[in-house]
PDB file of C-alpha atoms in Angstrom:
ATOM      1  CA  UNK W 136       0.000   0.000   0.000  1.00  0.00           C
ATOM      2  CA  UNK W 137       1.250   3.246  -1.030  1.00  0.00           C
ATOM      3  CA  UNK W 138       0.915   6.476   1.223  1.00  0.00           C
ATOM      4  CA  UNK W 139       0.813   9.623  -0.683  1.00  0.00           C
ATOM      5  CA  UNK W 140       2.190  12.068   1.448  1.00  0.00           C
ATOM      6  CA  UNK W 141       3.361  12.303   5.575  1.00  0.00           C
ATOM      7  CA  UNK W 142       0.474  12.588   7.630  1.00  0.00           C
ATOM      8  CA  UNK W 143       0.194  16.003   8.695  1.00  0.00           C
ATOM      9  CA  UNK W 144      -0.266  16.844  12.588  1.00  0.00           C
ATOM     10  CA  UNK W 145      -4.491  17.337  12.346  1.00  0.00           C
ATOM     11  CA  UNK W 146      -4.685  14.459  10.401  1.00  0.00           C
ATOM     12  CA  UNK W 147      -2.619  12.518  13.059  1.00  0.00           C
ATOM     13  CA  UNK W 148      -4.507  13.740  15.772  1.00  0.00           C
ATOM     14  CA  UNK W 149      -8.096  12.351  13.383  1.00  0.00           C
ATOM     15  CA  UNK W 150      -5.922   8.886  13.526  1.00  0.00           C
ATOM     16  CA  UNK W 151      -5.769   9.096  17.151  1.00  0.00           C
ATOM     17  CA  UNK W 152      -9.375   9.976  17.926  1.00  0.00           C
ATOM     18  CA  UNK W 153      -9.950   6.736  15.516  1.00  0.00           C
ATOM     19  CA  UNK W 154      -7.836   4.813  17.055  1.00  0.00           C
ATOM     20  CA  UNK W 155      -9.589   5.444  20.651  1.00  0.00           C
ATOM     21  CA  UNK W 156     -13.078   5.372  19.171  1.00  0.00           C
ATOM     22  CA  UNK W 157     -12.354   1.987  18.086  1.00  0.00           C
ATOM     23  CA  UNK W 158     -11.932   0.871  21.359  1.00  0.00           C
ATOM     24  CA  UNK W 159     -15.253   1.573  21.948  1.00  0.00           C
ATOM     25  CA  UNK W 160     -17.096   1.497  19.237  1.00  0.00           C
ATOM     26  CA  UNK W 161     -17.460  -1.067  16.079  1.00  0.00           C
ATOM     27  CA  UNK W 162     -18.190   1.441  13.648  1.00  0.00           C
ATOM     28  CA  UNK W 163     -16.846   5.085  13.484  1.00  0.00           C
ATOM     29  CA  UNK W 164     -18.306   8.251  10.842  1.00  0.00           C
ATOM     30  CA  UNK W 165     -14.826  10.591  10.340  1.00  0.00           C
ATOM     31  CA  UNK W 166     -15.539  14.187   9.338  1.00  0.00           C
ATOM     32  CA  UNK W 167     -13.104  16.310   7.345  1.00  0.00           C
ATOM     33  CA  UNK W 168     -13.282  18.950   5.326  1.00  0.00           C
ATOM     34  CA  UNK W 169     -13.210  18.752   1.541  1.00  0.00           C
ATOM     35  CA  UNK W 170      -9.386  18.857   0.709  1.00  0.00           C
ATOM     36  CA  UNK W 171      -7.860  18.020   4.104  1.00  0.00           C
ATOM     37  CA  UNK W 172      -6.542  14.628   3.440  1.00  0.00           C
ATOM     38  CA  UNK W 173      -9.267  11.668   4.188  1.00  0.00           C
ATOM     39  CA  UNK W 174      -7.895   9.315   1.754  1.00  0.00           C
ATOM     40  CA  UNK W 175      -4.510   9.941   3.265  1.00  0.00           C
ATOM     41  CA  UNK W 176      -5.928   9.564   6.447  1.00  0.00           C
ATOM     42  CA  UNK W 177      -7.495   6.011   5.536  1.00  0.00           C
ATOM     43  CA  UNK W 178      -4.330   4.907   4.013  1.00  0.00           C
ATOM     44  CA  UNK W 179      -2.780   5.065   7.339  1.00  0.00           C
ATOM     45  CA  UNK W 180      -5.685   3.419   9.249  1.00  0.00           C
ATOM     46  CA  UNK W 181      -5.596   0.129   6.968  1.00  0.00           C
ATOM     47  CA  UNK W 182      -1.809   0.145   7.490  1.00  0.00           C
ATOM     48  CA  UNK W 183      -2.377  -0.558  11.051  1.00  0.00           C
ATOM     49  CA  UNK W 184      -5.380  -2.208  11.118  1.00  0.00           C
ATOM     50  CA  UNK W 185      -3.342  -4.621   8.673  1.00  0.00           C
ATOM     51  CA  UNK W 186      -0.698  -4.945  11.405  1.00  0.00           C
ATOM     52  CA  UNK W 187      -2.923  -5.112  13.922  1.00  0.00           C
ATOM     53  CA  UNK W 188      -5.014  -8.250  12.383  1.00  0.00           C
ATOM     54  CA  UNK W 189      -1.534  -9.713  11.699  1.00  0.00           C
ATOM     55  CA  UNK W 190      -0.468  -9.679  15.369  1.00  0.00           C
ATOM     56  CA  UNK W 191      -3.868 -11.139  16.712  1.00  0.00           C
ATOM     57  CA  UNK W 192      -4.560 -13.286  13.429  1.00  0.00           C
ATOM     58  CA  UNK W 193      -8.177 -11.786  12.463  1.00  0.00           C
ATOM     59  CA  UNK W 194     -10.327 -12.046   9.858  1.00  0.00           C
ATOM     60  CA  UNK W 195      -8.594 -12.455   6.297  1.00  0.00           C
ATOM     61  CA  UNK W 196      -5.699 -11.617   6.687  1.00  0.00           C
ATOM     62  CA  UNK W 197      -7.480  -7.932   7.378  1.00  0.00           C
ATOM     63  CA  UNK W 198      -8.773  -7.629   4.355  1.00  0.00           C
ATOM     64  CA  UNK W 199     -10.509  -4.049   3.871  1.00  0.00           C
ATOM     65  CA  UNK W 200     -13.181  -3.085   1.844  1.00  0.00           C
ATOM     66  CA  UNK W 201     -13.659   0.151   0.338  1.00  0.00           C
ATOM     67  CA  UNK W 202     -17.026   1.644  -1.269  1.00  0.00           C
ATOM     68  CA  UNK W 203     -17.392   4.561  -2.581  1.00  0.00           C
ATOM     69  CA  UNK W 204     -20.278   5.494  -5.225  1.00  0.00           C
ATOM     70  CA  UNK W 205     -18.377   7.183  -8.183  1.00  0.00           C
ATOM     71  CA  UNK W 206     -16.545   6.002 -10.689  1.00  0.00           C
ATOM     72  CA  UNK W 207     -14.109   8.879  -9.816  1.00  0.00           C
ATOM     73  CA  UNK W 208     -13.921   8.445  -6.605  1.00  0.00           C
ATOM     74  CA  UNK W 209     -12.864   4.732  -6.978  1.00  0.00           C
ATOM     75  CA  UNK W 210     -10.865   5.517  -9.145  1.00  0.00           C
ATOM     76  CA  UNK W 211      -9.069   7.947  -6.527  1.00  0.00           C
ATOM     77  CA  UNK W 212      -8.859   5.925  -4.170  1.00  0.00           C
ATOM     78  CA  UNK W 213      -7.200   2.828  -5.981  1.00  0.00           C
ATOM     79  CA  UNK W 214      -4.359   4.754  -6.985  1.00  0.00           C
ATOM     80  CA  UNK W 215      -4.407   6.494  -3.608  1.00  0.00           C
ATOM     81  CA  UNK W 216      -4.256   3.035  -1.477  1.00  0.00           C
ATOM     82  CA  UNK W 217      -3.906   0.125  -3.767  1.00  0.00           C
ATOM     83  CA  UNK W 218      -1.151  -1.962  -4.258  1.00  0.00           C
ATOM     84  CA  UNK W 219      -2.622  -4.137  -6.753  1.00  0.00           C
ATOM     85  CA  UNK W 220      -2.456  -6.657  -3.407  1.00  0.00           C
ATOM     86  CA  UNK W 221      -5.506  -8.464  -2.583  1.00  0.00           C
ATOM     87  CA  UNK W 222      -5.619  -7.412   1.127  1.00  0.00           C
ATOM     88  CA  UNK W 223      -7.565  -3.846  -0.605  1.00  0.00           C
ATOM     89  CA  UNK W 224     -10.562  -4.330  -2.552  1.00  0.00           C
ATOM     90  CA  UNK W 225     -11.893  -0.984  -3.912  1.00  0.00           C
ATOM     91  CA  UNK W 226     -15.665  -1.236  -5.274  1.00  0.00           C
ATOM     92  CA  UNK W 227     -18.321   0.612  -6.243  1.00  0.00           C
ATOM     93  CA  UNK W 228     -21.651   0.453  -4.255  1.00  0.00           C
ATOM     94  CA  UNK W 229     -23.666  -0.102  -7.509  1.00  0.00           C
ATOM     95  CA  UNK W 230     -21.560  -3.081  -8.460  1.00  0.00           C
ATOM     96  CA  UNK W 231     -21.072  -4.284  -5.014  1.00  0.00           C
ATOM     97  CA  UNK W 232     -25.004  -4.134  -4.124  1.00  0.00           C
ATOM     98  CA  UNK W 233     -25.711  -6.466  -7.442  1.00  0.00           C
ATOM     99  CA  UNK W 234     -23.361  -9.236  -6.205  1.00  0.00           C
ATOM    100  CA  UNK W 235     -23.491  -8.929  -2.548  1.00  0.00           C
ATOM    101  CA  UNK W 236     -24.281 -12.315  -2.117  1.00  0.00           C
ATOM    102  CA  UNK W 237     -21.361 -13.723  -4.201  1.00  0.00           C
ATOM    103  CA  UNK W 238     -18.449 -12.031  -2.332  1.00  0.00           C
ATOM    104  CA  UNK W 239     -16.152 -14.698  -0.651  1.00  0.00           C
ATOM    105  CA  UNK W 240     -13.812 -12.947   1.820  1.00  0.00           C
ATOM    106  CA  UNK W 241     -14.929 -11.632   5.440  1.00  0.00           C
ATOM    107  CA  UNK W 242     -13.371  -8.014   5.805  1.00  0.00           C
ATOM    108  CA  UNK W 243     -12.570  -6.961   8.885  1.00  0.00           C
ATOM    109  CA  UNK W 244     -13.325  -3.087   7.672  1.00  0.00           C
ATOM    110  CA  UNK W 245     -15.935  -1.944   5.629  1.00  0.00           C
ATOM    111  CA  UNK W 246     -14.950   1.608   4.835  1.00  0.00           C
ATOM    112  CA  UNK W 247     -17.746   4.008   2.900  1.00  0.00           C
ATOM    113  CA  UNK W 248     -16.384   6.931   1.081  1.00  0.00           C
ATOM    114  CA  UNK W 249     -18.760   9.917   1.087  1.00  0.00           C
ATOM    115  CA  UNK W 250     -20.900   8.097   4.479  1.00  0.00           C
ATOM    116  CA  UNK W 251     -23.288  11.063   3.935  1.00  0.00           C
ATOM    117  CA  UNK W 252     -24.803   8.282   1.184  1.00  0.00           C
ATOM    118  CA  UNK W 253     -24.767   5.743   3.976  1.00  0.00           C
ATOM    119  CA  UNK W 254     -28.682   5.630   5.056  1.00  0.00           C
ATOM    120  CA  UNK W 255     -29.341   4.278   1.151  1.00  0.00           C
ATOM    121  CA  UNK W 256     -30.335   0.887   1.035  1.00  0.00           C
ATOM    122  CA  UNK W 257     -27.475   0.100  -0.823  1.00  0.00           C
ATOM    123  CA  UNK W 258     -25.221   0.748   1.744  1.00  0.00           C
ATOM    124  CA  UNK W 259     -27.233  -0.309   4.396  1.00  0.00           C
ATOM    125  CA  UNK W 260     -27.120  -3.953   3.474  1.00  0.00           C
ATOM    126  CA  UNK W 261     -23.172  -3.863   4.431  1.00  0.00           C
ATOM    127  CA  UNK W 262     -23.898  -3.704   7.837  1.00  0.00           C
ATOM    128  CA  UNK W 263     -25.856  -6.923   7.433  1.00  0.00           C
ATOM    129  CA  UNK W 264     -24.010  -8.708   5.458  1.00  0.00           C
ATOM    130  CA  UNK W 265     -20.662  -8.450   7.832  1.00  0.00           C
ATOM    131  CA  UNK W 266     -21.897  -7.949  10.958  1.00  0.00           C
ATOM    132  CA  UNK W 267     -17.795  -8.561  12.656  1.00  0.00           C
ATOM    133  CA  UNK W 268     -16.231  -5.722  10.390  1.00  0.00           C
ATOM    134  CA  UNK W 269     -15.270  -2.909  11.544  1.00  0.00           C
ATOM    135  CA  UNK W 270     -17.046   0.043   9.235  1.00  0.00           C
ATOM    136  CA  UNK W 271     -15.151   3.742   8.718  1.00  0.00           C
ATOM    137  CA  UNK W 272     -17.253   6.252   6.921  1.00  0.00           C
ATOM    138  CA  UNK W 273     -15.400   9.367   5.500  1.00  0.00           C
ATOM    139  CA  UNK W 274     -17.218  12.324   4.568  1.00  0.00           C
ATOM    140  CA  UNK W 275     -17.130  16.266   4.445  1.00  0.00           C
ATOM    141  CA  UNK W 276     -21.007  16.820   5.306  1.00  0.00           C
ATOM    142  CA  UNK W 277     -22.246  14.542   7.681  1.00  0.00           C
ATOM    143  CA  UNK W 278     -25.822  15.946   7.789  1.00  0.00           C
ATOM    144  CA  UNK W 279     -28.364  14.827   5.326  1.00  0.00           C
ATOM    145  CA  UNK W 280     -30.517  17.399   4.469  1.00  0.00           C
ATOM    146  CA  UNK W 281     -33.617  15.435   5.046  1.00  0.00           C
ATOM    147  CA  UNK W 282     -32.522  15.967   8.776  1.00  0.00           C
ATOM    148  CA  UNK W 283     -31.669  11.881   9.135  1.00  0.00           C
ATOM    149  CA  UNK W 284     -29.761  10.942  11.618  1.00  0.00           C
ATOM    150  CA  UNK W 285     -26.506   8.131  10.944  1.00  0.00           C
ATOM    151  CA  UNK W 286     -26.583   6.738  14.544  1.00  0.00           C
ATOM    152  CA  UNK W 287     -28.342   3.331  13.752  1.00  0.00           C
ATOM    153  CA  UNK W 288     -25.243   2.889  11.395  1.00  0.00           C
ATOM    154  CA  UNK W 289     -22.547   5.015  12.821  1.00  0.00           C
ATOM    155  CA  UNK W 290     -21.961   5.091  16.460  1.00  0.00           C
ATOM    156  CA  UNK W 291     -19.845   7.984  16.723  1.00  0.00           C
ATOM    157  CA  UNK W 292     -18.993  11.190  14.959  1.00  0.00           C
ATOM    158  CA  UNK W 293     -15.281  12.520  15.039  1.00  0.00           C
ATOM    159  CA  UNK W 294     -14.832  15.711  13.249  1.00  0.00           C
ATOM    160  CA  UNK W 295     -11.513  17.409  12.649  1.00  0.00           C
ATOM    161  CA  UNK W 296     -10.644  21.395  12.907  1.00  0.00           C
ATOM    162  CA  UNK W 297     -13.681  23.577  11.317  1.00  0.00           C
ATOM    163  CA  UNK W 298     -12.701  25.664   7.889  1.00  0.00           C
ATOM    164  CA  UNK W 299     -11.921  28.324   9.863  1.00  0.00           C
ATOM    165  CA  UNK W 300      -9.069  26.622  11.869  1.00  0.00           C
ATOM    166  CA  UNK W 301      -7.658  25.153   8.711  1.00  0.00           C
ATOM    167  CA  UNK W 302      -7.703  28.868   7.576  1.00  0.00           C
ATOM    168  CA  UNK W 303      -6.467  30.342  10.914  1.00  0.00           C
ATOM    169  CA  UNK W 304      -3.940  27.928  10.845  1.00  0.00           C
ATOM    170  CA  UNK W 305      -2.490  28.550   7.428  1.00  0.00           C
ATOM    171  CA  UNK W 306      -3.211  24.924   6.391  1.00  0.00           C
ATOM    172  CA  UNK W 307      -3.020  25.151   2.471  1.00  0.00           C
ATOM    173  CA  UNK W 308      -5.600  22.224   1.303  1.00  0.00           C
TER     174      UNK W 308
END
């Protein structure tokens, strides 16, 4: 797995928050804003989940699986995180949601790109399906406009520095 560029210190404090809501909690909803590094910041997380599952021998062999419900997006991510190993499997939600039922492997981290999409039926059924993952939603907005709540799939929210500390902070994005 490749890592595009050093974490930078916001986006290792994020890891840290994830790391302790894990602790706790069996599926997590990371906010960031738009430009701030959440593919970066997933990169990382597999890494150790990966070494993690090693040590305690979990799941297959970590394996992660990555939704996302754009082409370009995918697309983004695969040449973001991929290492054209099997451990990674980088899908689309449309594809994914047709042949649910004839995936083989057990991941031990569902992880949904733009979770804001999350309470679509589509992405519900991931919960069901692997009820032992682990599930990571990234996303900039996590408010629906309808006013839906994500707690039913998400059981806690982290969010990283507001705009204006990004700004304050002279944090190019």
């Amino acid at each position: 797995m490749k890592l595009m560029v050093p974490l930078r210190d916001y986006q290792l404090e994020m890891l840290g928050q994830l790391d302790a809501a894990w602790r706790q909690h069996r599926s997590v909803m990371v906010q960031m804003p738009t430009g701030t590094g959440k593919t970066v910041l997933l990169a990382e997380a597999i890494r150790k989940l990966k070494i993690e599952n090693e040590k305690l021998k979990i799941g297959s062999p970590g394996a992660v699986l990555v939704v996302a419900h754009r082409k370009e997006l995918i697309e983004q991510i695969r040449r973001s995180i991929v290492d054209h190993s099997p451990f990674i499997i980088v899908e689309s939600i449309q594809k994914l949601s047709k042949h649910i039922d004839e995936v083989e492997f057990e991941p031990s981290l569902v992880v949904v790109d733009e979770a804001h999409h999350a309470l679509a039926k589509t992405y519900r059924m991931l919960w069901e399906r692997w009820p032992k993952a682990r599930f990571l939603g990234l996303t900039a907005t996590p408010c629906r406009l309808s006013g839906e709540s994500f707690t039913h799939l998400f059981d806690v929210l982290l969010q990283s520095w507001s705009i204006q500390t990004f700004i304050d902070r002279g944090v190019s994005v």
